[in-house]
């Protein structure tokens, strides 16, 4: 049983102190270096909140306006700080409201610990007031979860939770604590977890595989690197840059890999995938070697697997053995932490420049520029484009802002056109595609990096899914810059309806409220832009603001995001119009 | 996945004995719409370590992916897959039959004798037969007995040990170091 196993693994010799379970929870958080957590109180978690009140000098609780907001804020915090984000909620509806954020964190490998209150243990399974089987519900979307019914288990479970959340391929962990366990007193001592018997978070890098990879790389005539978030999670930005520069290989990124090396880097050839750049998508099916680093061949990246890079040999650098050959069969798999693997790879690499191969990327970029990018960034038509808003933000922030996006057209545009010159600058919901992610995630991001400019970019649809978090921004005085690109549509769905459903715009047109009035209702400075002439000045005003600022930009209603790979098509069949 | 490539694979999973793990493991099969043919869990040869034996009808490419997903679970120590030639296995069947048939139908006595089945208990109303062996043998016995009327019938999941050694103990030692 859980308790027995946990007990046998936790051999603590530290001096103890008799405290309640709820105080123990807070003390565990402090021991783990948590100084901020996001949550929402309720009946079954009240003892812990009472302790948080006592410890508010050491740990800052952020009252979000919805538990979903708490998870997304914790995610934003984690993504930019590299630390574990913490969210807390009560039982029943409080706990179930965390699920979207947990699922999002699971698929995007975000370290997060969620703590939920639970009804008293004698009521478990009785359909008690605000009881849900949150351990059962969260099982498929957590890296690990556990229910605590005895106070004495708290330190060991909490230590294990933090260790599992942040080690190896990170992920969300949920700890559910019955109310009686929160009240119960026990002898508290804390020891951090450094090892779980059945869990091997970082597989050992096999030097033979590294050499095999190096041989393939050195022999390749047309190699292409596709990197993912593994580079950022592994803190391997330096090693990665060195590998790219020494090997001279064009490197493209997945949406979550963005910013590991700057946009302006000459070997950075752009984004792959459904709305990625033309050149890396087309040339994926022409390269002779595909080097995947810390990415998982998501279907939004690969398009049709039956044609994806079939001509190429594939090297896969990956921390999670279950990702090897899951979607794309690799010729050489190098398991392990990206930092270590790339560090070991570097000395075996020959210096190369691949000039002719690079020219192909440049030629295709020119085609994309002429057909798409030029019109997006320097439109000649009257309506504002989403891309020109990003262009202004790039100028005013010098490409140093952390861009937190929601999900939809604006997200793809932001990823395509934002300058990411600092690592961890693209905070977005990649795998789950969670509308409503952006605004609360930006709060967490700003709190993790108060010195950085954090710009939240949403569409009018996703923004309204968590619009209540404006209240959190106001109460916390979080100086987030909130931009809504308003086209009065659920734009991405509308684009699909236009292209694949004969323009039958079923339930995608939105009649929107007065967004400025709503922001002002929360005492947030706000402005609306409808004309191109006002844009630069409005963005400048926003970026200069020391406080939170809301900017609504009314953009072209029926603008599409191109390039685009239709679902199920080959990456090389990417459409420019 | 073409049906021709599918075969019965036995999955052996060594795990910590934790609440909720069965849920995590069964969810891996559920998500991929893979029907579990049989499932057995029990303590293993190592103290505190449980063993799952799961039988599924699947192709080799997919069983490898499933094994990867299973091993990814924090509390799973190691997972293996084997085809039926690589293991020694047994299943057990229990048959509840009216006692009068034991005396009135001499054929039933012959079935018991020839099949090496065992009478577990007998009372006035019914007797219980137990038969261990391969699935086909249990099914064959069911077919033979069913014409006389079976009051209750149940069959266990497959339990298996491998012909090859599975070095779990040394693996656990290496994890501990």
CSV table of N, CA and C in Angstrom, one decimal, chain A residues 246-354:
chain,number,residue,atom,x,y,z
A,246,UNK,N,29.1,24.9,-34.7
A,246,UNK,CA,30.2,24.1,-35.2
A,246,UNK,C,29.9,23.3,-36.4
A,247,UNK,N,28.7,22.7,-36.4
A,247,UNK,CA,28.3,21.8,-37.5
A,247,UNK,C,27.7,22.6,-38.6
A,248,UNK,N,27.4,23.8,-38.4
A,248,UNK,CA,26.9,24.7,-39.5
A,248,UNK,C,25.5,24.2,-40.0
A,249,UNK,N,24.8,23.5,-39.2
A,249,UNK,CA,23.5,22.9,-39.7
A,249,UNK,C,22.3,23.9,-39.5
A,250,UNK,N,21.5,24.0,-40.6
A,250,UNK,CA,20.3,24.9,-40.4
A,250,UNK,C,19.4,24.2,-39.3
A,251,UNK,N,18.9,25.1,-38.4
A,251,UNK,CA,18.2,24.6,-37.2
A,251,UNK,C,16.8,25.2,-37.2
A,252,UNK,N,15.8,24.4,-37.1
A,252,UNK,CA,14.4,24.9,-37.0
A,252,UNK,C,13.8,24.4,-35.7
A,253,UNK,N,12.8,25.1,-35.3
A,253,UNK,CA,12.2,24.9,-34.0
A,253,UNK,C,10.7,24.5,-34.0
A,254,UNK,N,10.4,23.7,-33.0
A,254,UNK,CA,9.0,23.5,-32.7
A,254,UNK,C,8.5,24.6,-31.9
A,255,UNK,N,7.2,24.7,-31.8
A,255,UNK,CA,6.6,25.9,-31.1
A,255,UNK,C,7.1,26.1,-29.7
A,256,UNK,N,7.3,25.0,-28.9
A,256,UNK,CA,7.8,25.1,-27.6
A,256,UNK,C,9.4,25.2,-27.5
A,257,UNK,N,10.0,24.9,-28.6
A,257,UNK,CA,11.5,25.1,-28.7
A,257,UNK,C,11.9,26.5,-28.9
A,258,UNK,N,10.9,27.4,-29.4
A,258,UNK,CA,11.2,28.8,-29.7
A,258,UNK,C,12.0,29.4,-28.6
A,259,UNK,N,12.9,30.2,-29.0
A,259,UNK,CA,13.8,31.1,-28.2
A,259,UNK,C,15.0,30.4,-27.6
A,260,UNK,N,15.2,29.1,-27.8
A,260,UNK,CA,16.4,28.5,-27.2
A,260,UNK,C,17.6,29.1,-27.9
A,261,UNK,N,17.6,29.4,-29.2
A,261,UNK,CA,18.6,30.3,-29.8
A,261,UNK,C,17.8,31.5,-30.4
A,262,UNK,N,18.4,32.6,-30.4
A,262,UNK,CA,17.7,33.8,-30.9
A,262,UNK,C,17.1,33.7,-32.3
A,263,UNK,N,16.0,34.4,-32.5
A,263,UNK,CA,15.4,34.5,-33.8
A,263,UNK,C,16.5,35.0,-34.8
A,264,UNK,N,17.3,35.9,-34.4
A,264,UNK,CA,18.2,36.6,-35.3
A,264,UNK,C,19.4,35.7,-35.6
A,265,UNK,N,19.6,34.6,-35.0
A,265,UNK,CA,20.8,33.7,-35.2
A,265,UNK,C,20.8,33.3,-36.7
A,266,UNK,N,21.9,33.4,-37.4
A,266,UNK,CA,21.9,33.1,-38.8
A,266,UNK,C,21.6,31.7,-39.2
A,267,UNK,N,21.8,30.8,-38.2
A,267,UNK,CA,21.5,29.3,-38.5
A,267,UNK,C,20.0,29.0,-38.1
A,268,UNK,N,19.3,29.9,-37.5
A,268,UNK,CA,17.9,29.7,-37.1
A,268,UNK,C,17.1,29.9,-38.4
A,269,UNK,N,16.5,28.8,-38.9
A,269,UNK,CA,15.7,28.9,-40.1
A,269,UNK,C,14.2,28.9,-39.9
A,270,UNK,N,13.8,29.0,-38.7
A,270,UNK,CA,12.4,29.2,-38.4
A,270,UNK,C,11.7,28.0,-37.8
A,271,UNK,N,10.3,28.2,-37.8
A,271,UNK,CA,9.5,27.2,-37.2
A,271,UNK,C,9.0,26.1,-38.1
A,272,UNK,N,9.0,24.9,-37.6
A,272,UNK,CA,8.4,23.8,-38.4
A,272,UNK,C,6.9,23.6,-38.0
A,273,UNK,N,6.2,22.9,-38.8
A,273,UNK,CA,4.8,22.5,-38.4
A,273,UNK,C,3.8,23.2,-39.2
A,274,UNK,N,2.5,23.0,-38.8
A,274,UNK,CA,1.3,23.3,-39.5
A,274,UNK,C,1.4,24.8,-40.0
A,275,UNK,N,1.8,25.7,-39.1
A,275,UNK,CA,1.8,27.1,-39.6
A,275,UNK,C,3.3,27.6,-39.5
A,276,UNK,N,4.2,26.7,-39.6
A,276,UNK,CA,5.6,27.1,-39.5
A,276,UNK,C,6.1,27.7,-40.8
A,277,UNK,N,7.4,27.8,-40.9
A,277,UNK,CA,8.0,28.5,-42.1
A,277,UNK,C,8.1,27.5,-43.3
A,278,UNK,N,8.1,28.1,-44.4
A,278,UNK,CA,8.0,27.4,-45.7
A,278,UNK,C,9.3,26.5,-45.8
A,279,UNK,N,10.4,27.1,-45.7
A,279,UNK,CA,11.7,26.4,-46.0
A,279,UNK,C,11.9,25.2,-45.1
A,280,UNK,N,11.9,25.3,-43.8
A,280,UNK,CA,12.2,24.1,-43.0
A,280,UNK,C,11.1,23.0,-43.2
A,281,UNK,N,9.9,23.4,-43.5
A,281,UNK,CA,8.9,22.3,-43.8
A,281,UNK,C,9.2,21.6,-45.1
A,282,UNK,N,9.4,22.4,-46.2
A,282,UNK,CA,9.6,21.8,-47.5
A,282,UNK,C,10.9,20.9,-47.4
A,283,UNK,N,11.9,21.5,-46.8
A,283,UNK,CA,13.2,20.8,-46.8
A,283,UNK,C,13.3,19.6,-45.9
A,284,UNK,N,12.4,19.5,-45.0
A,284,UNK,CA,12.3,18.3,-44.1
A,284,UNK,C,12.2,17.1,-45.0
A,285,UNK,N,11.5,17.2,-46.1
A,285,UNK,CA,11.4,16.1,-47.1
A,285,UNK,C,12.5,16.1,-48.1
A,286,UNK,N,13.5,16.9,-47.9
A,286,UNK,CA,14.7,16.8,-48.9
A,286,UNK,C,16.0,16.5,-48.1
A,287,UNK,N,16.0,16.7,-46.8
A,287,UNK,CA,17.2,16.6,-46.1
A,287,UNK,C,17.7,15.1,-46.1
A,288,UNK,N,19.0,14.9,-46.0
A,288,UNK,CA,19.4,13.5,-45.9
A,288,UNK,C,19.6,13.1,-44.5
A,289,UNK,N,19.6,14.0,-43.5
A,289,UNK,CA,19.7,13.6,-42.1
A,289,UNK,C,18.8,14.6,-41.3
A,290,UNK,N,17.9,14.0,-40.5
A,290,UNK,CA,17.1,14.9,-39.6
A,290,UNK,C,17.6,14.6,-38.2
A,291,UNK,N,18.0,15.7,-37.5
A,291,UNK,CA,18.5,15.6,-36.2
A,291,UNK,C,17.5,16.2,-35.2
A,292,UNK,N,16.7,15.4,-34.5
A,292,UNK,CA,15.7,15.9,-33.6
A,292,UNK,C,16.3,16.0,-32.2
A,293,UNK,N,16.1,17.1,-31.6
A,293,UNK,CA,16.7,17.3,-30.3
A,293,UNK,C,15.6,17.8,-29.3
A,294,UNK,N,15.3,17.0,-28.4
A,294,UNK,CA,14.4,17.4,-27.3
A,294,UNK,C,13.0,17.7,-27.9
A,295,UNK,N,12.6,17.0,-28.9
A,295,UNK,CA,11.2,17.2,-29.4
A,295,UNK,C,10.6,15.8,-29.7
A,296,UNK,N,9.2,15.8,-29.8
A,296,UNK,CA,8.5,14.5,-29.8
A,296,UNK,C,7.7,14.2,-31.0
A,297,UNK,N,8.1,14.8,-32.1
A,297,UNK,CA,7.4,14.6,-33.4
A,297,UNK,C,5.9,14.6,-33.3
A,298,UNK,N,5.4,15.7,-32.7
A,298,UNK,CA,3.9,15.9,-32.6
A,298,UNK,C,3.3,15.9,-34.0
A,299,UNK,N,2.1,15.5,-34.1
A,299,UNK,CA,1.4,15.5,-35.4
A,299,UNK,C,1.3,16.9,-36.1
A,300,UNK,N,1.3,17.9,-35.2
A,300,UNK,CA,1.3,19.3,-35.8
A,300,UNK,C,2.6,19.7,-36.4
A,301,UNK,N,3.6,18.9,-36.0
A,301,UNK,CA,5.0,19.1,-36.6
A,301,UNK,C,5.2,18.3,-37.9
A,302,UNK,N,4.7,17.0,-37.8
A,302,UNK,CA,5.1,16.1,-38.8
A,302,UNK,C,4.1,16.0,-40.0
A,303,UNK,N,2.9,16.5,-39.8
A,303,UNK,CA,1.8,16.2,-40.8
A,303,UNK,C,1.8,14.7,-41.0
A,304,UNK,N,1.5,14.3,-42.3
A,304,UNK,CA,1.4,12.9,-42.6
A,304,UNK,C,2.7,12.2,-42.3
A,305,UNK,N,2.6,11.2,-41.4
A,305,UNK,CA,3.9,10.4,-41.0
A,305,UNK,C,4.3,9.5,-42.2
A,306,UNK,N,3.4,9.2,-43.1
A,306,UNK,CA,3.8,8.3,-44.2
A,306,UNK,C,4.8,8.9,-45.2
A,307,UNK,N,4.8,10.3,-45.1
A,307,UNK,CA,5.7,10.9,-46.0
A,307,UNK,C,6.8,11.7,-45.3
A,308,UNK,N,6.7,11.8,-44.0
A,308,UNK,CA,7.6,12.7,-43.2
A,308,UNK,C,9.0,12.3,-43.3
A,309,UNK,N,9.9,13.1,-43.9
A,309,UNK,CA,11.3,12.8,-43.9
A,309,UNK,C,11.7,11.4,-44.2
A,310,UNK,N,10.9,10.8,-45.1
A,310,UNK,CA,11.2,9.4,-45.4
A,310,UNK,C,12.5,9.1,-46.0
A,311,UNK,N,13.1,10.2,-46.7
A,311,UNK,CA,14.4,10.0,-47.4
A,311,UNK,C,15.5,10.1,-46.5
A,312,UNK,N,15.2,10.6,-45.3
A,312,UNK,CA,16.3,11.0,-44.4
A,312,UNK,C,16.6,9.9,-43.3
A,313,UNK,N,17.9,9.9,-42.9
A,313,UNK,CA,18.2,9.1,-41.7
A,313,UNK,C,17.8,10.0,-40.5
A,314,UNK,N,17.4,9.4,-39.4
A,314,UNK,CA,16.9,10.2,-38.3
A,314,UNK,C,17.7,10.0,-37.0
A,315,UNK,N,18.2,11.0,-36.4
A,315,UNK,CA,18.8,10.9,-35.1
A,315,UNK,C,17.9,11.6,-34.1
A,316,UNK,N,17.7,10.9,-33.0
A,316,UNK,CA,16.7,11.5,-32.0
A,316,UNK,C,17.5,11.6,-30.6
A,317,UNK,N,17.7,12.8,-30.2
A,317,UNK,CA,18.2,13.1,-28.9
A,317,UNK,C,17.0,13.3,-28.0
A,318,UNK,N,16.9,12.5,-26.9
A,318,UNK,CA,15.6,12.5,-26.1
A,318,UNK,C,15.8,12.0,-24.7
A,319,UNK,N,15.2,12.6,-23.8
A,319,UNK,CA,15.3,12.2,-22.4
A,319,UNK,C,14.3,11.1,-22.0
A,320,UNK,N,13.2,11.1,-22.8
A,320,UNK,CA,12.1,10.1,-22.5
A,320,UNK,C,12.1,8.9,-23.4
A,321,UNK,N,12.5,7.8,-22.9
A,321,UNK,CA,12.7,6.6,-23.8
A,321,UNK,C,11.4,6.3,-24.5
A,322,UNK,N,10.2,6.6,-23.9
A,322,UNK,CA,9.0,6.2,-24.6
A,322,UNK,C,8.7,7.0,-25.9
A,323,UNK,N,9.5,8.1,-26.0
A,323,UNK,CA,9.3,8.9,-27.3
A,323,UNK,C,10.1,8.4,-28.4
A,324,UNK,N,11.1,7.5,-28.1
A,324,UNK,CA,11.9,6.9,-29.2
A,324,UNK,C,11.0,6.0,-30.1
A,325,UNK,N,11.0,6.2,-31.4
A,325,UNK,CA,10.2,5.4,-32.3
A,325,UNK,C,8.7,5.5,-32.1
A,326,UNK,N,8.2,6.4,-31.2
A,326,UNK,CA,6.8,6.5,-31.0
A,326,UNK,C,6.0,6.9,-32.2
A,327,UNK,N,6.5,8.0,-32.9
A,327,UNK,CA,5.9,8.5,-34.1
A,327,UNK,C,6.8,8.3,-35.3
A,328,UNK,N,8.1,8.6,-35.1
A,328,UNK,CA,9.0,8.6,-36.2
A,328,UNK,C,10.2,7.6,-35.8
A,329,UNK,N,10.5,6.6,-36.7
A,329,UNK,CA,11.5,5.7,-36.4
A,329,UNK,C,12.8,6.3,-36.5
A,330,UNK,N,13.7,6.1,-35.5
A,330,UNK,CA,15.0,6.8,-35.6
A,330,UNK,C,16.1,5.7,-36.0
A,331,UNK,N,17.1,6.2,-36.6
A,331,UNK,CA,18.3,5.3,-37.0
A,331,UNK,C,19.2,5.3,-35.8
A,332,UNK,N,19.4,6.4,-35.1
A,332,UNK,CA,20.2,6.5,-33.9
A,332,UNK,C,19.4,7.3,-32.8
A,333,UNK,N,19.3,6.6,-31.7
A,333,UNK,CA,18.6,7.3,-30.6
A,333,UNK,C,19.6,7.6,-29.5
A,334,UNK,N,19.8,8.8,-29.1
A,334,UNK,CA,20.7,9.2,-28.0
A,334,UNK,C,19.8,9.5,-26.8
A,335,UNK,N,19.8,8.7,-25.9
A,335,UNK,CA,19.0,9.0,-24.7
A,335,UNK,C,19.7,9.8,-23.7
A,336,UNK,N,19.0,10.6,-22.9
A,336,UNK,CA,19.7,11.4,-21.9
A,336,UNK,C,19.3,12.8,-21.9
A,337,UNK,N,19.9,13.5,-21.0
A,337,UNK,CA,19.7,15.0,-20.8
A,337,UNK,C,20.3,15.7,-21.9
A,338,UNK,N,19.6,16.7,-22.5
A,338,UNK,CA,20.1,17.4,-23.7
A,338,UNK,C,21.4,18.1,-23.4
A,339,UNK,N,21.6,18.7,-22.3
A,339,UNK,CA,22.8,19.4,-22.0
A,339,UNK,C,24.0,18.4,-22.0
A,340,UNK,N,23.9,17.3,-21.4
A,340,UNK,CA,25.0,16.3,-21.4
A,340,UNK,C,25.2,15.7,-22.8
A,341,UNK,N,24.2,15.3,-23.4
A,341,UNK,CA,24.3,14.7,-24.7
A,341,UNK,C,25.0,15.6,-25.7
A,342,UNK,N,24.6,16.9,-25.7
A,342,UNK,CA,25.1,17.8,-26.7
A,342,UNK,C,26.6,18.2,-26.4
A,343,UNK,N,26.8,18.2,-25.1
A,343,UNK,CA,28.2,18.5,-24.6
A,343,UNK,C,29.1,17.4,-25.1
A,344,UNK,N,28.6,16.1,-25.0
A,344,UNK,CA,29.4,15.0,-25.4
A,344,UNK,C,29.5,14.9,-26.9
A,345,UNK,N,28.5,15.4,-27.6
A,345,UNK,CA,28.5,15.3,-29.1
A,345,UNK,C,29.5,16.3,-29.7
A,346,UNK,N,29.6,17.5,-29.1
A,346,UNK,CA,30.4,18.6,-29.7
A,346,UNK,C,31.8,18.2,-30.1
A,347,UNK,N,32.7,17.6,-29.3
A,347,UNK,CA,34.0,17.3,-29.7
A,347,UNK,C,34.1,16.4,-30.9
A,348,UNK,N,33.1,15.6,-31.2
A,348,UNK,CA,33.1,14.6,-32.3
A,348,UNK,C,32.7,15.3,-33.6
A,349,UNK,N,32.2,16.5,-33.6
A,349,UNK,CA,31.7,17.1,-34.8
A,349,UNK,C,32.7,17.8,-35.6
A,350,UNK,N,32.6,17.7,-36.9
A,350,UNK,CA,33.5,18.4,-37.8
A,350,UNK,C,32.9,19.8,-38.0
A,351,UNK,N,33.8,20.8,-38.2
A,351,UNK,CA,33.3,22.1,-38.5
A,351,UNK,C,32.9,22.2,-40.0
A,352,UNK,N,31.7,22.6,-40.2
A,352,UNK,CA,31.2,22.6,-41.6
A,352,UNK,C,30.4,23.9,-41.8
A,353,UNK,N,30.1,24.2,-43.1
A,353,UNK,CA,29.3,25.4,-43.4
A,353,UNK,C,28.1,25.1,-44.2
A,354,UNK,N,28.1,24.1,-45.0
A,354,UNK,CA,26.9,23.7,-45.8
A,354,UNK,C,26.3,24.8,-46.6
